[in-house]
Coordinates of C-alpha atoms in Angstrom, one line a residue:
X1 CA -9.7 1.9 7.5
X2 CA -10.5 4.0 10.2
X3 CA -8.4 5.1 13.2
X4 CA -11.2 4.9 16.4
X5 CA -9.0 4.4 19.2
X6 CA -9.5 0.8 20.3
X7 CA -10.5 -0.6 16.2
X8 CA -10.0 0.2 13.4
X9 CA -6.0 0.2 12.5
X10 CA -5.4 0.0 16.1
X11 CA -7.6 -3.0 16.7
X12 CA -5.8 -5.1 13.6
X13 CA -1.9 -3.5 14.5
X14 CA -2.6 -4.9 18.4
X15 CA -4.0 -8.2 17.0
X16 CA -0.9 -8.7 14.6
X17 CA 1.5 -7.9 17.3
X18 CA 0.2 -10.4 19.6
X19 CA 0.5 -12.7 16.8
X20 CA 4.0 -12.1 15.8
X21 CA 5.3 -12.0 19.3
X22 CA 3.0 -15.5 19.8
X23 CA 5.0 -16.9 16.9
X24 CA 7.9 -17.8 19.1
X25 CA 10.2 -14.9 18.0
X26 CA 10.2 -13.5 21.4
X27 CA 13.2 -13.8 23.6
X28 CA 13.6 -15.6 27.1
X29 CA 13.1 -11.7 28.3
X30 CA 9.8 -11.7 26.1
X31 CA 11.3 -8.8 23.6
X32 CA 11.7 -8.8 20.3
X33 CA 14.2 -6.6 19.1
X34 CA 14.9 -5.2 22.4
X35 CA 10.9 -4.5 22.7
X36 CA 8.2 -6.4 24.4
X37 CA 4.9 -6.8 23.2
X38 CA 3.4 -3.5 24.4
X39 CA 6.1 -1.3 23.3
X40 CA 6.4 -3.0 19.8
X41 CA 2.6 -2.2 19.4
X42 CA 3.0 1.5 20.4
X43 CA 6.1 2.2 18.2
X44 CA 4.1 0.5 15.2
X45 CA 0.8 1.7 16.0
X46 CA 2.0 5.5 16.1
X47 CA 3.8 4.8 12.8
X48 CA 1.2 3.5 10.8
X49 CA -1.1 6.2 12.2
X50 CA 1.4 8.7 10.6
X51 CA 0.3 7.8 7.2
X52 CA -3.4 9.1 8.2
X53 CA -2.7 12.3 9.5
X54 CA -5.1 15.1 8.9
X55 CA -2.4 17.3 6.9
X56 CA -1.4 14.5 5.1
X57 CA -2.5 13.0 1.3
X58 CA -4.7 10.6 3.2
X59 CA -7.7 13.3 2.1
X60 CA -6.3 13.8 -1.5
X61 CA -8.5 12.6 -4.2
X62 CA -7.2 10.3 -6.2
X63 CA -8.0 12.2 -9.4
X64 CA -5.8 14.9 -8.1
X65 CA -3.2 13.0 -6.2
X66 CA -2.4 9.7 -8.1
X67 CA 0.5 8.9 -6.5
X68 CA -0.4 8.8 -2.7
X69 CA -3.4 5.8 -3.3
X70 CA -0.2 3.5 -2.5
X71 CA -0.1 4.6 0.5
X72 CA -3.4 3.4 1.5
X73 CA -4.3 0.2 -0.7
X74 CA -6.5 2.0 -3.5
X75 CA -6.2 2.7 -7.2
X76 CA -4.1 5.1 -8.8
X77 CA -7.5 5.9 -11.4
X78 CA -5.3 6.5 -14.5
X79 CA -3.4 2.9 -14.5
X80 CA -5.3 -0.7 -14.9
X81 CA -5.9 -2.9 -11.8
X82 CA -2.7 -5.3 -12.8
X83 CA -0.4 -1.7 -12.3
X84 CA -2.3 -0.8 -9.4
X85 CA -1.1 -4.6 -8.0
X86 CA 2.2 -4.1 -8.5
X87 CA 2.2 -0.3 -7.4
X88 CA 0.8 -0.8 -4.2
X89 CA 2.5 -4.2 -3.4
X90 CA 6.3 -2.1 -4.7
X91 CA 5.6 0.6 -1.8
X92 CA 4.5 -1.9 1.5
X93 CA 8.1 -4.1 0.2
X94 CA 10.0 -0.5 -0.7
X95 CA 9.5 0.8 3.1
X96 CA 10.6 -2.6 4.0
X97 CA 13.7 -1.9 2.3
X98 CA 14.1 1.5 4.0
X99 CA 13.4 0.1 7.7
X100 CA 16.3 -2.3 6.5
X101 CA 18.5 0.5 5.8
X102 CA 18.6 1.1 10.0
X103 CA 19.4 4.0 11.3
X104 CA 17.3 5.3 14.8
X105 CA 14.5 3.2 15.8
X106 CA 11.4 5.4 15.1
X107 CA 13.0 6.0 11.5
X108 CA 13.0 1.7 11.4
X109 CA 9.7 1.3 12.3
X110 CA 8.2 4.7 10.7
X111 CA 8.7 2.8 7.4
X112 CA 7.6 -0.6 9.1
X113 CA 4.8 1.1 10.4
X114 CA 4.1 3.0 6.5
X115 CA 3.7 -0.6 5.4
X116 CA 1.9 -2.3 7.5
X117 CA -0.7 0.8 7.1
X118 CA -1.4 0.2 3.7
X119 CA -1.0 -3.3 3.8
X120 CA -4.0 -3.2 6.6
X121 CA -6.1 -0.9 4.3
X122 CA -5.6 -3.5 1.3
X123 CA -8.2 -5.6 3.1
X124 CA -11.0 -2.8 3.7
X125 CA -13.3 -3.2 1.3
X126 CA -13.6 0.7 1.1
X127 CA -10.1 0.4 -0.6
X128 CA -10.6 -3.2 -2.8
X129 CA -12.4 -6.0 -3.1
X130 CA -11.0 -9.6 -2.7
X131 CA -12.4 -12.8 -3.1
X132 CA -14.9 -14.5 -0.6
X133 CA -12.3 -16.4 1.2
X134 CA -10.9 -13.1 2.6
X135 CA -14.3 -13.4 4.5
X136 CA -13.0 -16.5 6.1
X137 CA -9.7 -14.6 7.1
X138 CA -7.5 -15.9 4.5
X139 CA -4.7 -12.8 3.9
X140 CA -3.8 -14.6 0.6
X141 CA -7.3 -13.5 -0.5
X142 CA -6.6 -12.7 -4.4
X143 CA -7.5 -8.9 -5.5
X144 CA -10.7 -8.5 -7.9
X145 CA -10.7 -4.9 -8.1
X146 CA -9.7 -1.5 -6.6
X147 CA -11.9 1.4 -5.4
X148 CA -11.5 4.9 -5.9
X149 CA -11.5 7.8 -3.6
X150 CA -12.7 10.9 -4.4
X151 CA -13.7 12.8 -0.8
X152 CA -15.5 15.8 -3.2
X153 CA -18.1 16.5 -5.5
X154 CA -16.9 15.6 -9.2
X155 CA -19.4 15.4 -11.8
X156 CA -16.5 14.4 -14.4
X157 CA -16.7 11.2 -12.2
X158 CA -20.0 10.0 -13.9
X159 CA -21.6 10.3 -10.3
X160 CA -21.7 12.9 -7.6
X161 CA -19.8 11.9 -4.4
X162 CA -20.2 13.7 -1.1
X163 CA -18.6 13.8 2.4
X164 CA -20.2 10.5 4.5
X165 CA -21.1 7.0 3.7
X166 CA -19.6 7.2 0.1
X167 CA -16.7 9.3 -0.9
X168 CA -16.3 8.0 -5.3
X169 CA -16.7 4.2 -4.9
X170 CA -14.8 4.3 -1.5
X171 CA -17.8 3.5 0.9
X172 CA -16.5 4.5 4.4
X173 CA -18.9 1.8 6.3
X174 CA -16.5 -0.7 5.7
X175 CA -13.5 1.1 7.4
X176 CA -15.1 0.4 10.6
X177 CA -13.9 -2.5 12.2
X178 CA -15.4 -4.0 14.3
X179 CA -14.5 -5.7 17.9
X180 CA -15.1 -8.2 20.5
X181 CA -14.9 -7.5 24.3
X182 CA -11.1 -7.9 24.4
X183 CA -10.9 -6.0 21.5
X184 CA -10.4 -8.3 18.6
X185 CA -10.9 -8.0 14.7
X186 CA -14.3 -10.3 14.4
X187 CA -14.9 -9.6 10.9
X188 CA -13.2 -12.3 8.6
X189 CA -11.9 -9.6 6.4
X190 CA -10.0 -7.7 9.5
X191 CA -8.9 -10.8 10.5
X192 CA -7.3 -11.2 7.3
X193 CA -5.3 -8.2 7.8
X194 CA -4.2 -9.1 11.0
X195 CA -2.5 -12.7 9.6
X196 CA -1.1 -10.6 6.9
X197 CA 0.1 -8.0 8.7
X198 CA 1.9 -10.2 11.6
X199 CA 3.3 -12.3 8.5
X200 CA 4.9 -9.1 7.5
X201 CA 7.0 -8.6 10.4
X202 CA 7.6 -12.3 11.0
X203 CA 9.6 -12.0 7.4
X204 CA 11.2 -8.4 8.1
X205 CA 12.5 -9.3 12.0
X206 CA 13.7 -12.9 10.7
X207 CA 15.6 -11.2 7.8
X208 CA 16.5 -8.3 9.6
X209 CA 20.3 -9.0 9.9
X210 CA 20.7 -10.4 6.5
X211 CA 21.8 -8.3 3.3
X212 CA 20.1 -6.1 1.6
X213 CA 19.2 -8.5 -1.1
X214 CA 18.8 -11.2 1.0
X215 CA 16.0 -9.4 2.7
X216 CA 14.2 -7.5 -0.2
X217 CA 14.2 -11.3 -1.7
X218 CA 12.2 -12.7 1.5
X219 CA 10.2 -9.7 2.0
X220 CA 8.6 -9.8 -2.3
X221 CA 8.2 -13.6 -1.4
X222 CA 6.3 -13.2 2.1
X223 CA 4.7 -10.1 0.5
X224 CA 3.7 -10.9 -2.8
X225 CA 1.4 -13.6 -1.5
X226 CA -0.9 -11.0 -0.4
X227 CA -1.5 -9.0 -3.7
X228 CA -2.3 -12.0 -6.2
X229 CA -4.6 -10.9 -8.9
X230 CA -8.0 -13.0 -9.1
X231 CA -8.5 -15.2 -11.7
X232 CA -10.6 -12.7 -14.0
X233 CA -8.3 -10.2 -14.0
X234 CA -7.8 -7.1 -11.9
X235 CA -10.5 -4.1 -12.6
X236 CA -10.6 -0.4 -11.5
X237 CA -13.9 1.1 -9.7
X238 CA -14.1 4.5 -11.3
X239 CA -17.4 5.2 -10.8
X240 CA -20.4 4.4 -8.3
X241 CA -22.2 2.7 -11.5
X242 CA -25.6 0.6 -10.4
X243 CA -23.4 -2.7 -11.1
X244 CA -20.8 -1.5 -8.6
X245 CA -23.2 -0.4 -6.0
X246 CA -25.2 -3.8 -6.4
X247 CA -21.5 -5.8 -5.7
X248 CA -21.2 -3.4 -2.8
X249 CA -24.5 -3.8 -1.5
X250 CA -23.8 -7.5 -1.6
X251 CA -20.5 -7.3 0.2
X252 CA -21.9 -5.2 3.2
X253 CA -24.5 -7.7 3.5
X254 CA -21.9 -10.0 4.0
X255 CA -20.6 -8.3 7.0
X256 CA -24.0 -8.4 8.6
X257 CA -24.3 -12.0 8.0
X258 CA -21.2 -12.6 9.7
X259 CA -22.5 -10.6 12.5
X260 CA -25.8 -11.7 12.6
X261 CA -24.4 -15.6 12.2
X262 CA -22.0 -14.7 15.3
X263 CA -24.9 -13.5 17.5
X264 CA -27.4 -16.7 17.2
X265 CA -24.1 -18.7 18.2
X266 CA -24.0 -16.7 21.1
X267 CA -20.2 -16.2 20.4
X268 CA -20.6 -12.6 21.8
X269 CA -18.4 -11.7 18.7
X270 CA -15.6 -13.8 19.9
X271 CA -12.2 -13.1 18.6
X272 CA -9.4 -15.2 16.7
X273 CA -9.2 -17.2 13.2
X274 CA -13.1 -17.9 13.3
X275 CA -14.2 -17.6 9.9
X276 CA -17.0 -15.6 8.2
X277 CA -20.5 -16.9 7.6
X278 CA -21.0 -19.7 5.1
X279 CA -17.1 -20.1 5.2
X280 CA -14.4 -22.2 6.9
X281 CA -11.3 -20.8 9.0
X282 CA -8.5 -19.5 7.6
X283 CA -6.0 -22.3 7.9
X284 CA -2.1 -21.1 7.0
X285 CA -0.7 -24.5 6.4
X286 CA -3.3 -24.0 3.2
X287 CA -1.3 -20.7 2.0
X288 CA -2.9 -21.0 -2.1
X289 CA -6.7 -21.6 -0.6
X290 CA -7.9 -18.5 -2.5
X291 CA -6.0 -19.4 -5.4
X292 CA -9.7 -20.9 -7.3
X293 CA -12.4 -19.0 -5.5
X294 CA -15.9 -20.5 -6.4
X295 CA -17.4 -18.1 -8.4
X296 CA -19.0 -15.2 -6.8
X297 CA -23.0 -14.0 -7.1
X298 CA -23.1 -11.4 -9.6
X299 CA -20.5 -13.0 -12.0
X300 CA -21.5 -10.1 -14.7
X301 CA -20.1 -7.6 -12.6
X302 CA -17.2 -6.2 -14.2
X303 CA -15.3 -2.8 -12.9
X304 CA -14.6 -0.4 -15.5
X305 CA -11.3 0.3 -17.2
X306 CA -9.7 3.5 -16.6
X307 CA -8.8 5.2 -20.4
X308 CA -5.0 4.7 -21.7
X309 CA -5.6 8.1 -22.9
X310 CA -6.1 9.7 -19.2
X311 CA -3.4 12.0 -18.0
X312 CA -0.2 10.4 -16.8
X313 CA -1.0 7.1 -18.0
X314 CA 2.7 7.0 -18.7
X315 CA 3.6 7.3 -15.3
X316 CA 6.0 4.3 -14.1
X317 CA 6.1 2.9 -10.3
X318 CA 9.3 2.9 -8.4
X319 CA 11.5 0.1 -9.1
X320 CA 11.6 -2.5 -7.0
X321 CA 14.3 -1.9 -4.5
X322 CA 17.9 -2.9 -5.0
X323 CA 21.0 -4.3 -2.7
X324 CA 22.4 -0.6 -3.9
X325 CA 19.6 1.7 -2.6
X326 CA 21.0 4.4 -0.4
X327 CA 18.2 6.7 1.0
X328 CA 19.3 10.3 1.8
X329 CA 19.5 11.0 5.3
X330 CA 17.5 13.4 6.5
X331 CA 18.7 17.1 7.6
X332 CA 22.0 16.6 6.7
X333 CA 23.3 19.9 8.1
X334 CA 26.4 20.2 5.5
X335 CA 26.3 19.0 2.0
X336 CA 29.3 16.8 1.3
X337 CA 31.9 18.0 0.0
X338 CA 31.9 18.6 -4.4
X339 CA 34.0 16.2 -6.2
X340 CA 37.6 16.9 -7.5
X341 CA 36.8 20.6 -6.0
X342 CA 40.6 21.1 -6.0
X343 CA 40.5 20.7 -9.9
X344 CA 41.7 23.4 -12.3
X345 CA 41.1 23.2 -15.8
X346 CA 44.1 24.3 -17.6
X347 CA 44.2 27.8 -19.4
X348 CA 44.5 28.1 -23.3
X349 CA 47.8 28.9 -24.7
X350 CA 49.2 30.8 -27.1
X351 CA 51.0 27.3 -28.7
X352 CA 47.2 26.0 -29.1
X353 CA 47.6 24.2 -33.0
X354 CA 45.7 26.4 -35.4
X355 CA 45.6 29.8 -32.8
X356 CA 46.7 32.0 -35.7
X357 CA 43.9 30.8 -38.3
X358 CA 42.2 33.5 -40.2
X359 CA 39.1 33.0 -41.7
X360 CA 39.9 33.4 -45.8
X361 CA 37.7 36.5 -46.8
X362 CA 34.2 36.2 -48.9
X363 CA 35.2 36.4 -52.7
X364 CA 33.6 39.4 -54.2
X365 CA 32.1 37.9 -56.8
X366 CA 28.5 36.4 -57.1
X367 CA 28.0 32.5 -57.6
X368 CA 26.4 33.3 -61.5
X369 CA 29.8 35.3 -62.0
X370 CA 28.0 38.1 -62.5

């Protein structure tokens, strides 16, 4: 998901403020957590726009960089789809669990901000593709497969990316997000990512002054709703095969249906929980809608695998976070102090049981007695 000023990440953070602070959280002086609406959208709009900065993993390959595709919704291309669920859900609830630690206010909402970021990019298709009711904004949308991202040239892909529209089977046409006149998401898919994301913070601020574990339990529940496998199974786009580029093709054609449908309603590309083309509104008092999608067009479409026998394949996630977890502080200026440094092991003495053994000296004769 891109970062135009005024869409993309911006666009879908602003919306899911408003939302949260909508949600009746706010105090009589209109702030939450001493913030108002404005200055809870710049401190968590500068954070999530962290985890796309230039010098940062957000260009790294995922065949070089495994690790950092959590960060932004996509597939670690050595693990199956079910590890890539888990992986990516264990990072958005993990910074949730650091923000809990405290601490200063931009470290809090850095890691609020590191999770709302890749929770937002879960719902660009560039990154994976959910089932049809995402397209009427349902967040709960269930996960069919992930897309890879490869920014350069790889022939040991099985297809040649290049820098523009396609970059491995991340295409970057559906990072754009698109907006009304006031600025609102207006596809259904960014307006899933709004519900989610403002969901996210409803469960973090309301279990913000709770224990560790009291919080990290609420935040999997909230959290977890948003990275349910489909039905089929979870799949891993490892290449730009014709099957995959047919589903694409078909998904982006969904987008322009949407926006042709919104044009010959004269809805100007109005804002809100309007759903998609061909689909009704997202309604949250309906949270397992996606549960049994109908069945999508191309049913034979099946991602490929990645290979057990691929490097790291025996890599493990994180574990989930723990009432325990202490994160280091950073730029801690001294070390602390060494345990029991005033110890002093005790020298040897001469009284030691068995000091005055002697080796007994190698018979000269042979073993054959000769």
């Amino acid at each position: 998901m891109d970062q135009k000023e005024g869409a993309g990440h911006h666009a879908i953070t602003r919306a899911a403020v408003r939302e949260f602070f909508a949600s009746g959280r706010a105090g009589t002086d209109g702030k939450i957590d001493g913030m108002t609406e404005d200055e809870y959208f710049h401190a968590l709009d500068a954070a999530q726009e962290h985890a796309d900065r230039w010098y940062g993993p957000t260009t790294h390959p995922a065949w070089e960089d495994p690790d950092a595709q959590r960060e932004h919704g996509m597939a670690d291309p050595y693990h199956s789809g079910q590890w890539n669920v888990d992986t990516d859900r264990q990072f958005v609830e993990n910074e949730l669990s650091q923000a809990h630690e405290g601490g200063a206010r931009a470290t809090e909402m850095g890691h609020v901000g590191a999770a709302a970021h890749a929770l937002e990019d879960s719902y660009s298709q560039a990154h994976a593709f959910r089932g049809s009711s995402v397209n009427s904004g349902d967040p709960n949308a269930p996960i069919e497969s992930f897309n890879v991202f490869d920014p350069i040239p790889n022939p040991n892909m099985g297809t040649w990316g290049k820098f523009g529209d396609e970059q491995g089977t991340h295409d970057e046409r559906f990072d754009t997000t698109d907006v009304d006149a006031a600025g609102n998401p207006v596809h259904g898919s960014d307006q899933a990512a709004v519900h989610a994301t403002a969901q996210m913070l409803e469960s973090y601020h309301d279990h913000r002054g709770e224990s560790m574990a009291q919080a990290n339990a609420a935040n999997h529940e909230t959290v977890s709703q948003f990275y349910q496998p489909a039905d089929g199974g979870v799949g891993v786009n490892t290449a730009a095969t014709p099957e995959w580029r047919a589903e694409r093709d078909r998904r982006l054609q969904e987008h322009a249906d949407e926006d042709a449908a919104r044009a010959a309603a004269g809805a100007g590309g109005a804002g809100g929980d309007g759903g998609g083309a061909g689909g009704s509104a997202y309604d949250p008092s309906e949270p397992n809608m996606s549960v049994e999608p109908p069945a999508e067009p191309n049913a034979s479409y099946q991602p490929v695998e990645p290979s057990s026998s691929e490097p790291n394949a025996s890599y493990q996630p994180p574990a989930e976070p723990t009432a325990s977890y202490q994160p280091a502080e950073p730029n801690q200026s001294t070390p602390p102090a060494e345990p029991n440094a005033s110890y002093q092991p005790a020298e040897p003495t001469a009284s030691e049981p068995n000091a005055s053994y002697q080796p007994e000296a190698a018979s000269s004769s042979s073993p054959d007695g000769s």
